[in-house]
Amino acid sequence: MRTLGIIGFGGFGQFMVKHLQPYISVTVHDLTDLSHIASEKDVTWGTLKETASKDIVILAVPVQFLESVLIDIKEYLIQGALVIDVSSVKVKPISLMLQHLPASVDILGTHPLFGPQSGKNGVKGLNMVVCPVRSKKTRAVIHFLSNVLQLNVLERTPETHDKQMAYVQALTHFIGRSINEMDIPDVEQKTPAYQYLLDIKRNLGGDSMDLFLTIELENPYAKKVREEFMDALKNLNDRLEHIKR
């Protein structure tokens, strides 16, 4: 497996290049012409066909657009290729890959539990979820992630992943986006707890809307967690109003 194609060259696609380029020949593609950024990062810019015809193909596109990408690339994939997604949810992307990709290619679901902000000082020790689907290369990928990139690899089913991420990501990003839209101020009279809120605002408030929509709308368990949170807020506020009266 000597060649890698990354489809989707946004923030995370560009972040991946930095960590993968030393180990494999990388070609990248995006719907938007980002060839100038590819040139700056000394990585090959390719057409969709060129990028999809590599030994390994990583799909770094929002889940909302994944199905159309799968349909577009399925004729370009070479026999025995390994197709990996890095989506923040796993049930839907894996279902779509099984539905649209030919049986001649291997499939692996992954979710790096970090990004350009949280991984800016390196990825060693950070969590990486792997969902085995249909591949004889899974052990080799896990070995690379664990021993070369030194990530903490967690093997999970797609369902277990999404159920946990409904709290870990959907709830956290829901709170973070709310705090960001409130634009809470950074003041001198602040406690450590308030600083945590400011940190959440800084870390999550700048994430793309595509990522937010993926986390909130494409996870089948996220809505229930959001509703539980909103009910808890309302109940708490009602209790305060009752005490005040």
PDB file of C-alpha atoms in Angstrom, residues 90-91 94 109 129-133 154-164 221:
ATOM      1  CA  LYS A  90     -20.172   5.917  12.046  1.00  0.00           C
ATOM      2  CA  VAL A  91     -23.531   4.160  11.555  1.00  0.00           C
ATOM      3  CA  ILE A  94     -20.456   2.654   7.064  1.00  0.00           C
ATOM      4  CA  GLY A 109     -14.546   3.125   9.449  1.00  0.00           C
ATOM      5  CA  VAL A 129     -11.782   5.012  17.023  1.00  0.00           C
ATOM      6  CA  VAL A 130     -11.626   2.185  14.494  1.00  0.00           C
ATOM      7  CA  CYS A 131     -14.728   0.305  13.338  1.00  0.00           C
ATOM      8  CA  PRO A 132     -13.735  -2.857  11.428  1.00  0.00           C
ATOM      9  CA  VAL A 133     -16.077  -3.416   8.497  1.00  0.00           C
ATOM     10  CA  LEU A 154     -10.230   2.108  20.384  1.00  0.00           C
ATOM     11  CA  GLU A 155     -12.076  -0.626  18.470  1.00  0.00           C
ATOM     12  CA  ARG A 156     -15.838  -0.085  18.588  1.00  0.00           C
ATOM     13  CA  THR A 157     -18.971  -1.076  16.711  1.00  0.00           C
ATOM     14  CA  PRO A 158     -20.633   1.761  14.756  1.00  0.00           C
ATOM     15  CA  GLU A 159     -23.626   1.674  17.111  1.00  0.00           C
ATOM     16  CA  THR A 160     -21.523   1.844  20.287  1.00  0.00           C
ATOM     17  CA  HIS A 161     -19.513   4.682  18.782  1.00  0.00           C
ATOM     18  CA  ASP A 162     -22.545   6.781  17.890  1.00  0.00           C
ATOM     19  CA  LYS A 163     -24.303   6.188  21.216  1.00  0.00           C
ATOM     20  CA  GLN A 164     -21.259   7.453  23.104  1.00  0.00           C
ATOM     21  CA  TYR A 221     -28.820   9.104  18.929  1.00  0.00           C
TER      22      TYR A 221
END
